[in-house]
PDB file of C-alpha atoms and ligand atoms in Angstrom:
ATOM      1  CA  MET A   1      26.693 -95.327  14.746  1.00 43.00           C
ATOM      2  CA  ASP A   2      27.866 -93.541  11.586  1.00 62.00           C
ATOM      3  CA  LYS A   3      26.436 -95.024   8.393  1.00 79.00           C
ATOM      4  CA  LYS A   4      28.671 -96.877   5.945  1.00 93.00           C
ATOM      5  CA  GLN A   5      28.721 -96.436   2.193  1.00 96.00           C
ATOM      6  CA  LEU A   6      26.603 -99.228   0.698  1.00 97.00           C
ATOM      7  CA  ILE A   7      27.615-101.248  -2.354  1.00 98.00           C
ATOM      8  CA  PHE A   8      24.703-103.114  -3.954  1.00 98.00           C
ATOM      9  CA  LEU A   9      25.696-106.194  -5.956  1.00 98.00           C
ATOM     10  CA  GLY A  10      23.259-108.297  -7.926  1.00 97.00           C
ATOM     11  CA  ALA A  11      22.235-109.470 -11.350  1.00 96.00           C
ATOM     12  CA  PRO A  12      20.233-107.234 -13.674  1.00 94.00           C
ATOM     13  CA  GLY A  13      16.641-107.587 -12.483  1.00 92.00           C
ATOM     14  CA  SER A  14      17.553-108.726  -8.963  1.00 94.00           C
ATOM     15  CA  GLY A  15      15.704-105.674  -7.600  1.00 93.00           C
ATOM     16  CA  LYS A  16      18.723-103.785  -6.296  1.00 95.00           C
ATOM     17  CA  GLY A  17      17.820-100.584  -8.171  1.00 93.00           C
ATOM     18  CA  THR A  18      14.263-100.549  -6.823  1.00 91.00           C
ATOM     19  CA  GLN A  19      15.501-101.150  -3.281  1.00 96.00           C
ATOM     20  CA  ALA A  20      18.223 -98.520  -3.671  1.00 96.00           C
ATOM     21  CA  VAL A  21      15.591 -95.909  -4.548  1.00 93.00           C
ATOM     22  CA  ARG A  22      13.446 -96.825  -1.540  1.00 94.00           C
ATOM     23  CA  ILE A  23      16.309 -96.988   0.943  1.00 94.00           C
ATOM     24  CA  SER A  24      17.744 -93.703  -0.276  1.00 94.00           C
ATOM     25  CA  GLU A  25      14.382 -91.959   0.136  1.00 92.00           C
ATOM     26  CA  ASP A  26      13.714 -93.424   3.583  1.00 93.00           C
ATOM     27  CA  LYS A  27      17.157 -93.541   5.155  1.00 92.00           C
ATOM     28  CA  GLY A  28      18.922 -90.470   3.826  1.00 91.00           C
ATOM     29  CA  TYR A  29      21.358 -92.055   1.398  1.00 95.00           C
ATOM     30  CA  SER A  30      22.222 -90.673  -2.028  1.00 96.00           C
ATOM     31  CA  HIS A  31      21.639 -93.193  -4.793  1.00 96.00           C
ATOM     32  CA  VAL A  32      24.155 -93.369  -7.599  1.00 97.00           C
ATOM     33  CA  SER A  33      23.540 -95.797 -10.456  1.00 96.00           C
ATOM     34  CA  THR A  34      26.234 -96.058 -13.119  1.00 97.00           C
ATOM     35  CA  GLY A  35      23.647 -97.441 -15.569  1.00 96.00           C
ATOM     36  CA  ASP A  36      21.511 -94.306 -15.049  1.00 94.00           C
ATOM     37  CA  LEU A  37      24.554 -92.037 -15.407  1.00 97.00           C
ATOM     38  CA  LEU A  38      25.525 -93.729 -18.681  1.00 97.00           C
ATOM     39  CA  ARG A  39      21.947 -93.579 -20.034  1.00 95.00           C
ATOM     40  CA  ARG A  40      21.833 -89.881 -19.143  1.00 96.00           C
ATOM     41  CA  GLU A  41      25.012 -89.256 -21.179  1.00 97.00           C
ATOM     42  CA  ILE A  42      23.451 -91.133 -24.098  1.00 96.00           C
ATOM     43  CA  SER A  43      20.240 -89.116 -23.990  1.00 93.00           C
ATOM     44  CA  LYS A  44      22.220 -85.846 -23.740  1.00 96.00           C
ATOM     45  CA  GLY A  45      24.121 -86.938 -26.860  1.00 97.00           C
ATOM     46  CA  SER A  46      27.461 -86.156 -25.170  1.00 96.00           C
ATOM     47  CA  LYS A  47      30.755 -87.461 -26.606  1.00 96.00           C
ATOM     48  CA  LEU A  48      30.903 -90.053 -23.848  1.00 96.00           C
ATOM     49  CA  GLY A  49      27.291 -91.013 -24.553  1.00 97.00           C
ATOM     50  CA  GLU A  50      28.004 -91.480 -28.259  1.00 97.00           C
ATOM     51  CA  ARG A  51      31.020 -93.635 -27.405  1.00 96.00           C
ATOM     52  CA  VAL A  52      29.151 -96.004 -25.053  1.00 97.00           C
ATOM     53  CA  LYS A  53      25.752 -96.181 -26.794  1.00 96.00           C
ATOM     54  CA  GLY A  54      26.498 -99.358 -28.776  1.00 96.00           C
ATOM     55  CA  ILE A  55      28.113-101.051 -25.773  1.00 97.00           C
ATOM     56  CA  LEU A  56      24.946-100.654 -23.671  1.00 96.00           C
ATOM     57  CA  ALA A  57      22.755-101.710 -26.587  1.00 94.00           C
ATOM     58  CA  ASP A  58      24.729-104.967 -26.871  1.00 94.00           C
ATOM     59  CA  GLY A  59      24.671-105.676 -23.123  1.00 94.00           C
ATOM     60  CA  HIS A  60      28.465-105.476 -22.763  1.00 95.00           C
ATOM     61  CA  LEU A  61      30.417-103.603 -20.088  1.00 96.00           C
ATOM     62  CA  VAL A  62      31.798-100.114 -20.642  1.00 98.00           C
ATOM     63  CA  ASP A  63      35.517 -99.857 -19.817  1.00 98.00           C
ATOM     64  CA  ASP A  64      36.380 -99.535 -16.135  1.00 97.00           C
ATOM     65  CA  HIS A  65      38.080 -96.124 -16.220  1.00 95.00           C
ATOM     66  CA  THR A  66      35.288 -94.397 -18.157  1.00 96.00           C
ATOM     67  CA  VAL A  67      32.738 -95.588 -15.618  1.00 97.00           C
ATOM     68  CA  LEU A  68      34.959 -94.732 -12.659  1.00 96.00           C
ATOM     69  CA  GLU A  69      35.443 -91.177 -13.977  1.00 94.00           C
ATOM     70  CA  LEU A  70      31.721 -90.707 -14.450  1.00 96.00           C
ATOM     71  CA  LEU A  71      31.057 -92.049 -10.985  1.00 96.00           C
ATOM     72  CA  SER A  72      33.732 -89.877  -9.347  1.00 95.00           C
ATOM     73  CA  ALA A  73      32.325 -86.783 -11.053  1.00 95.00           C
ATOM     74  CA  ASN A  74      28.894 -87.556  -9.643  1.00 95.00           C
ATOM     75  CA  CYS A  75      29.587 -88.292  -6.033  1.00 93.00           C
ATOM     76  CA  ASP A  76      31.149 -86.481  -3.141  1.00 92.00           C
ATOM     77  CA  LEU A  77      31.880 -88.855  -0.285  1.00 91.00           C
ATOM     78  CA  LYS A  78      32.632 -85.985   2.078  1.00 87.00           C
ATOM     79  CA  SER A  79      29.068 -84.699   1.984  1.00 86.00           C
ATOM     80  CA  SER A  80      26.946 -87.836   1.550  1.00 90.00           C
ATOM     81  CA  LYS A  81      26.520 -91.526   2.230  1.00 94.00           C
ATOM     82  CA  TYR A  82      25.925 -93.357  -1.045  1.00 96.00           C
ATOM     83  CA  ILE A  83      24.329 -96.471  -2.336  1.00 97.00           C
ATOM     84  CA  PHE A  84      26.499 -97.605  -5.232  1.00 98.00           C
ATOM     85  CA  ASP A  85      24.174 -99.391  -7.632  1.00 97.00           C
ATOM     86  CA  GLY A  86      25.714-101.124 -10.644  1.00 96.00           C
ATOM     87  CA  PHE A  87      29.313-100.397  -9.683  1.00 98.00           C
ATOM     88  CA  PRO A  88      31.475-102.448  -9.285  1.00 98.00           C
ATOM     89  CA  ARG A  89      30.706-104.865 -12.125  1.00 97.00           C
ATOM     90  CA  ASN A  90      33.984-106.812 -11.966  1.00 97.00           C
ATOM     91  CA  ILE A  91      36.917-107.348  -9.630  1.00 97.00           C
ATOM     92  CA  ALA A  92      39.007-104.569 -11.229  1.00 97.00           C
ATOM     93  CA  GLN A  93      36.197-102.089 -10.512  1.00 98.00           C
ATOM     94  CA  ALA A  94      35.876-103.367  -6.939  1.00 98.00           C
ATOM     95  CA  ARG A  95      39.558-102.564  -6.411  1.00 98.00           C
ATOM     96  CA  LEU A  96      39.221 -99.169  -8.144  1.00 97.00           C
ATOM     97  CA  LEU A  97      36.275 -98.289  -5.924  1.00 97.00           C
ATOM     98  CA  ASP A  98      38.341 -99.036  -2.802  1.00 97.00           C
ATOM     99  CA  ASP A  99      41.565 -97.421  -4.003  1.00 97.00           C
ATOM    100  CA  GLU A 100      40.379 -94.388  -5.984  1.00 95.00           C
ATOM    101  CA  LEU A 101      37.089 -93.438  -4.396  1.00 95.00           C
ATOM    102  CA  LEU A 102      36.501 -94.896  -0.938  1.00 96.00           C
ATOM    103  CA  LYS A 103      40.148 -94.594   0.145  1.00 95.00           C
ATOM    104  CA  GLY A 104      39.511 -96.135   3.547  1.00 93.00           C
ATOM    105  CA  VAL A 105      35.962 -94.789   4.028  1.00 94.00           C
ATOM    106  CA  PRO A 106      33.952 -97.650   5.647  1.00 94.00           C
ATOM    107  CA  SER A 107      31.690 -99.584   3.289  1.00 96.00           C
ATOM    108  CA  GLN A 108      29.413-102.598   3.268  1.00 96.00           C
ATOM    109  CA  ALA A 109      28.505-104.744   0.250  1.00 97.00           C
ATOM    110  CA  VAL A 110      25.030-106.261  -0.056  1.00 98.00           C
ATOM    111  CA  TYR A 111      24.519-109.107  -2.539  1.00 98.00           C
ATOM    112  CA  PHE A 112      20.964-109.564  -3.864  1.00 98.00           C
ATOM    113  CA  GLU A 113      21.050-113.290  -4.437  1.00 97.00           C
ATOM    114  CA  ILE A 114      18.610-114.865  -6.909  1.00 95.00           C
ATOM    115  CA  ALA A 115      18.747-117.763  -9.391  1.00 92.00           C
ATOM    116  CA  LEU A 116      19.526-116.325 -12.811  1.00 89.00           C
ATOM    117  CA  ASP A 117      16.805-118.365 -14.535  1.00 84.00           C
ATOM    118  CA  LYS A 118      14.159-116.319 -12.665  1.00 82.00           C
ATOM    119  CA  LEU A 119      15.417-113.071 -14.120  1.00 92.00           C
ATOM    120  CA  LEU A 120      14.661-113.269 -17.816  1.00 90.00           C
ATOM    121  CA  GLU A 121      10.934-112.911 -17.182  1.00 87.00           C
ATOM    122  CA  ARG A 122      11.439-110.090 -14.678  1.00 88.00           C
ATOM    123  CA  LEU A 123      13.608-108.139 -17.099  1.00 92.00           C
ATOM    124  CA  VAL A 124      11.525-108.440 -20.240  1.00 93.00           C
ATOM    125  CA  ASN A 125       8.469-107.273 -18.269  1.00 93.00           C
ATOM    126  CA  ARG A 126      10.198-104.286 -16.664  1.00 93.00           C
ATOM    127  CA  ARG A 127       8.904-100.829 -17.589  1.00 95.00           C
ATOM    128  CA  THR A 128      10.144 -97.454 -16.329  1.00 93.00           C
ATOM    129  CA  CYS A 129       8.242 -94.172 -16.198  1.00 94.00           C
ATOM    130  CA  SER A 130       9.991 -91.700 -18.502  1.00 92.00           C
ATOM    131  CA  ALA A 131       9.060 -88.773 -16.221  1.00 94.00           C
ATOM    132  CA  CYS A 132       9.669 -89.911 -12.630  1.00 92.00           C
ATOM    133  CA  GLY A 133      11.671 -93.125 -13.040  1.00 88.00           C
ATOM    134  CA  LYS A 134       9.209 -95.353 -11.163  1.00 90.00           C
ATOM    135  CA  ILE A 135       9.863 -98.990 -12.070  1.00 89.00           C
ATOM    136  CA  TYR A 136       7.012-101.451 -12.776  1.00 92.00           C
ATOM    137  CA  ASN A 137       6.839-105.107 -13.646  1.00 91.00           C
ATOM    138  CA  LEU A 138       3.938-105.855 -15.969  1.00 93.00           C
ATOM    139  CA  VAL A 139       3.380-109.222 -14.259  1.00 89.00           C
ATOM    140  CA  SER A 140       4.211-108.779 -10.554  1.00 86.00           C
ATOM    141  CA  THR A 141       3.797-105.021  -9.928  1.00 90.00           C
ATOM    142  CA  PRO A 142       1.772-103.626 -12.855  1.00 94.00           C
ATOM    143  CA  PRO A 143       0.571-100.001 -12.997  1.00 95.00           C
ATOM    144  CA  LYS A 144      -3.113 -99.484 -12.101  1.00 95.00           C
ATOM    145  CA  SER A 145      -3.951 -98.511 -15.642  1.00 89.00           C
ATOM    146  CA  PRO A 146      -1.826 -99.798 -18.505  1.00 85.00           C
ATOM    147  CA  ASP A 147       0.498 -97.192 -20.079  1.00 86.00           C
ATOM    148  CA  SER A 148       0.246 -94.575 -17.325  1.00 92.00           C
ATOM    149  CA  CYS A 149       2.320 -94.045 -14.211  1.00 96.00           C
ATOM    150  CA  ASP A 150       0.546 -94.385 -10.818  1.00 95.00           C
ATOM    151  CA  VAL A 151       2.932 -91.930  -9.200  1.00 95.00           C
ATOM    152  CA  CYS A 152       3.135 -88.942 -11.556  1.00 95.00           C
ATOM    153  CA  ASP A 153       0.616 -89.749 -14.326  1.00 92.00           C
ATOM    154  CA  GLU A 154       2.896 -87.819 -16.671  1.00 94.00           C
ATOM    155  CA  GLY A 155       5.468 -90.080 -18.258  1.00 92.00           C
ATOM    156  CA  GLU A 156       5.304 -92.913 -20.717  1.00 94.00           C
ATOM    157  CA  LEU A 157       6.025 -96.419 -19.457  1.00 95.00           C
ATOM    158  CA  GLN A 158       9.055 -97.397 -21.469  1.00 94.00           C
ATOM    159  CA  GLN A 159      11.007-100.587 -21.914  1.00 94.00           C
ATOM    160  CA  ARG A 160      14.769-100.192 -21.758  1.00 90.00           C
ATOM    161  CA  LYS A 161      16.376-101.231 -25.070  1.00 89.00           C
ATOM    162  CA  ASP A 162      18.671-103.616 -23.226  1.00 93.00           C
ATOM    163  CA  ASP A 163      15.703-105.319 -21.513  1.00 93.00           C
ATOM    164  CA  LYS A 164      14.704-106.880 -24.828  1.00 92.00           C
ATOM    165  CA  GLU A 165      15.057-110.645 -24.752  1.00 90.00           C
ATOM    166  CA  GLU A 166      18.014-110.792 -27.180  1.00 89.00           C
ATOM    167  CA  VAL A 167      20.205-108.525 -24.982  1.00 94.00           C
ATOM    168  CA  VAL A 168      19.083-109.803 -21.566  1.00 93.00           C
ATOM    169  CA  GLY A 169      20.797-113.175 -22.156  1.00 92.00           C
ATOM    170  CA  GLU A 170      24.120-111.431 -22.797  1.00 93.00           C
ATOM    171  CA  ARG A 171      23.785-109.224 -19.695  1.00 94.00           C
ATOM    172  CA  LEU A 172      23.052-112.212 -17.469  1.00 94.00           C
ATOM    173  CA  ASP A 173      25.985-114.034 -18.999  1.00 94.00           C
ATOM    174  CA  VAL A 174      28.351-111.139 -18.248  1.00 94.00           C
ATOM    175  CA  PHE A 175      27.036-111.033 -14.683  1.00 96.00           C
ATOM    176  CA  GLY A 176      27.507-114.808 -14.186  1.00 95.00           C
ATOM    177  CA  LYS A 177      31.138-114.541 -15.279  1.00 95.00           C
ATOM    178  CA  THR A 178      32.071-111.654 -12.983  1.00 97.00           C
ATOM    179  CA  ILE A 179      30.171-112.019  -9.718  1.00 97.00           C
ATOM    180  CA  GLU A 180      32.122-114.758  -7.891  1.00 97.00           C
ATOM    181  CA  PRO A 181      35.485-112.946  -7.588  1.00 97.00           C
ATOM    182  CA  MET A 182      33.662-109.841  -6.302  1.00 98.00           C
ATOM    183  CA  LEU A 183      31.849-111.857  -3.635  1.00 98.00           C
ATOM    184  CA  GLU A 184      35.167-113.354  -2.531  1.00 98.00           C
ATOM    185  CA  PHE A 185      36.744-109.901  -2.494  1.00 98.00           C
ATOM    186  CA  TYR A 186      34.133-108.414  -0.145  1.00 98.00           C
ATOM    187  CA  ASP A 187      33.810-111.566   1.916  1.00 98.00           C
ATOM    188  CA  SER A 188      37.555-111.690   2.534  1.00 98.00           C
ATOM    189  CA  SER A 189      37.414-108.176   3.993  1.00 96.00           C
ATOM    190  CA  SER A 190      34.301-109.036   6.090  1.00 96.00           C
ATOM    191  CA  ARG A 191      32.164-106.544   4.160  1.00 97.00           C
ATOM    192  CA  LEU A 192      29.668-108.928   2.556  1.00 97.00           C
ATOM    193  CA  THR A 193      26.017-109.523   3.442  1.00 97.00           C
ATOM    194  CA  GLN A 194      23.747-111.665   1.267  1.00 97.00           C
ATOM    195  CA  ILE A 195      20.003-111.110   0.927  1.00 97.00           C
ATOM    196  CA  ASP A 196      17.520-113.503  -0.661  1.00 97.00           C
ATOM    197  CA  ALA A 197      16.271-111.384  -3.575  1.00 95.00           C
ATOM    198  CA  SER A 198      13.593-113.902  -4.559  1.00 93.00           C
ATOM    199  CA  LEU A 199      11.476-112.703  -1.602  1.00 94.00           C
ATOM    200  CA  SER A 200       8.789-110.034  -1.999  1.00 91.00           C
ATOM    201  CA  ALA A 201      10.026-106.450  -2.342  1.00 91.00           C
ATOM    202  CA  ASP A 202       8.740-105.664   1.172  1.00 95.00           C
ATOM    203  CA  ASP A 203      10.573-108.624   2.708  1.00 96.00           C
ATOM    204  CA  VAL A 204      13.789-107.715   0.941  1.00 97.00           C
ATOM    205  CA  TYR A 205      13.358-104.166   2.210  1.00 97.00           C
ATOM    206  CA  SER A 206      12.966-105.249   5.842  1.00 96.00           C
ATOM    207  CA  ARG A 207      16.063-107.411   5.608  1.00 96.00           C
ATOM    208  CA  LEU A 208      17.939-104.453   4.169  1.00 95.00           C
ATOM    209  CA  GLU A 209      16.799-102.289   7.062  1.00 93.00           C
ATOM    210  CA  GLY A 210      18.359-104.870   9.369  1.00 91.00           C
ATOM    211  CA  VAL A 211      21.655-104.731   7.472  1.00 89.00           C
ATOM    212  CA  ILE A 212      21.712-100.939   7.466  1.00 87.00           C
ATOM    213  CA  GLY A 213      20.803-100.729  11.111  1.00 82.00           C
ATOM    214  CA  ALA A 214      23.703-103.010  11.937  1.00 67.00           C
ATOM    215  CA  SER A 215      26.244-101.397   9.630  1.00 61.00           C
TER     216      SER A 215
HETATM  217  P1  AMP B 301      22.322-101.213 -15.374  1.00 70.16           P
HETATM  218  O1  AMP B 301      21.364-100.065 -15.467  1.00 70.16           O
HETATM  219  O2  AMP B 301      23.097-101.238 -14.094  1.00 70.16           O
HETATM  220  O3  AMP B 301      21.666-102.542 -15.680  1.00 70.16           O
HETATM  221  O4  AMP B 301      23.408-100.983 -16.519  1.00 70.16           O
HETATM  222  C1  AMP B 301      23.055-100.915 -17.882  1.00 70.16           C
HETATM  223  C2  AMP B 301      24.300-101.032 -18.748  1.00 70.16           C
HETATM  224  O5  AMP B 301      25.188 -99.943 -18.474  1.00 70.16           O
HETATM  225  C3  AMP B 301      25.138-102.284 -18.539  1.00 70.16           C
HETATM  226  O6  AMP B 301      24.650-103.404 -19.271  1.00 70.16           O
HETATM  227  C4  AMP B 301      26.498-101.819 -19.046  1.00 70.16           C
HETATM  228  O7  AMP B 301      26.509-101.758 -20.467  1.00 70.16           O
HETATM  229  C5  AMP B 301      26.560-100.383 -18.556  1.00 70.16           C
HETATM  230  N1  AMP B 301      27.122-100.287 -17.179  1.00 70.16           N
HETATM  231  C6  AMP B 301      26.465 -99.896 -16.044  1.00 70.16           C
HETATM  232  N2  AMP B 301      27.295 -99.910 -14.984  1.00 70.16           N
HETATM  233  C7  AMP B 301      28.502-100.312 -15.465  1.00 70.16           C
HETATM  234  C8  AMP B 301      29.761-100.535 -14.875  1.00 70.16           C
HETATM  235  N3  AMP B 301      29.965-100.376 -13.554  1.00 70.16           N
HETATM  236  N4  AMP B 301      30.781-100.948 -15.666  1.00 70.16           N
HETATM  237  C9  AMP B 301      30.616-101.130 -16.989  1.00 70.16           C
HETATM  238  N5  AMP B 301      29.450-100.955 -17.622  1.00 70.16           N
HETATM  239  C10 AMP B 301      28.395-100.536 -16.875  1.00 70.16           C
END
């Protein structure tokens, strides 16, 4: 059966980014993360990056059309199956994704469900390799030696600015206020699967394989 476009929904720290990387490597999807695209614009110092820098630093959402434009410029649905990670973030974006990008192309949403009070600790302990992007958690999945990446041994293990405790609360709050209408939206079109994201990364992965196999 032809694969569907996958839409990963979940709170910051729910593990959807880590799973998106693994699934894309193993199953031939392209991974597109709007958070990564925005951070790339910021590090390039582009006009767009300058405009959104403060918004990311405060844990707020960038406006829907800016993110949609960036996303559209970075994916070509004719040539690839995508995992959309971090988009949509609200019901307006869910509708834009259907109407402006997917335009009838089959898709399946996967919700990484986890109690929000488990996430603060995950997020403040998250570190990312500056060279290869490998994600670690200092408590649950630490690198073998502190400060160096197991995979490439080249980058620095960095904490995202918005993973600092003061901003994490705001990001979780934004998520809590926007998720329910999106779940209803995908559920009402029979495109929603929920996965228990409190399980180990390997267990979440095998459940995802089941979803992808069936979609
Ligand atoms: P993420 O890497 O998905 O956690 O996103 C980091 C930050 O980028 C968010 O806190 C927002 O400021 C911004 N962002 C990412 N995706 C979106 C989106 N779809 N809509 C609006 N803002 C976004």
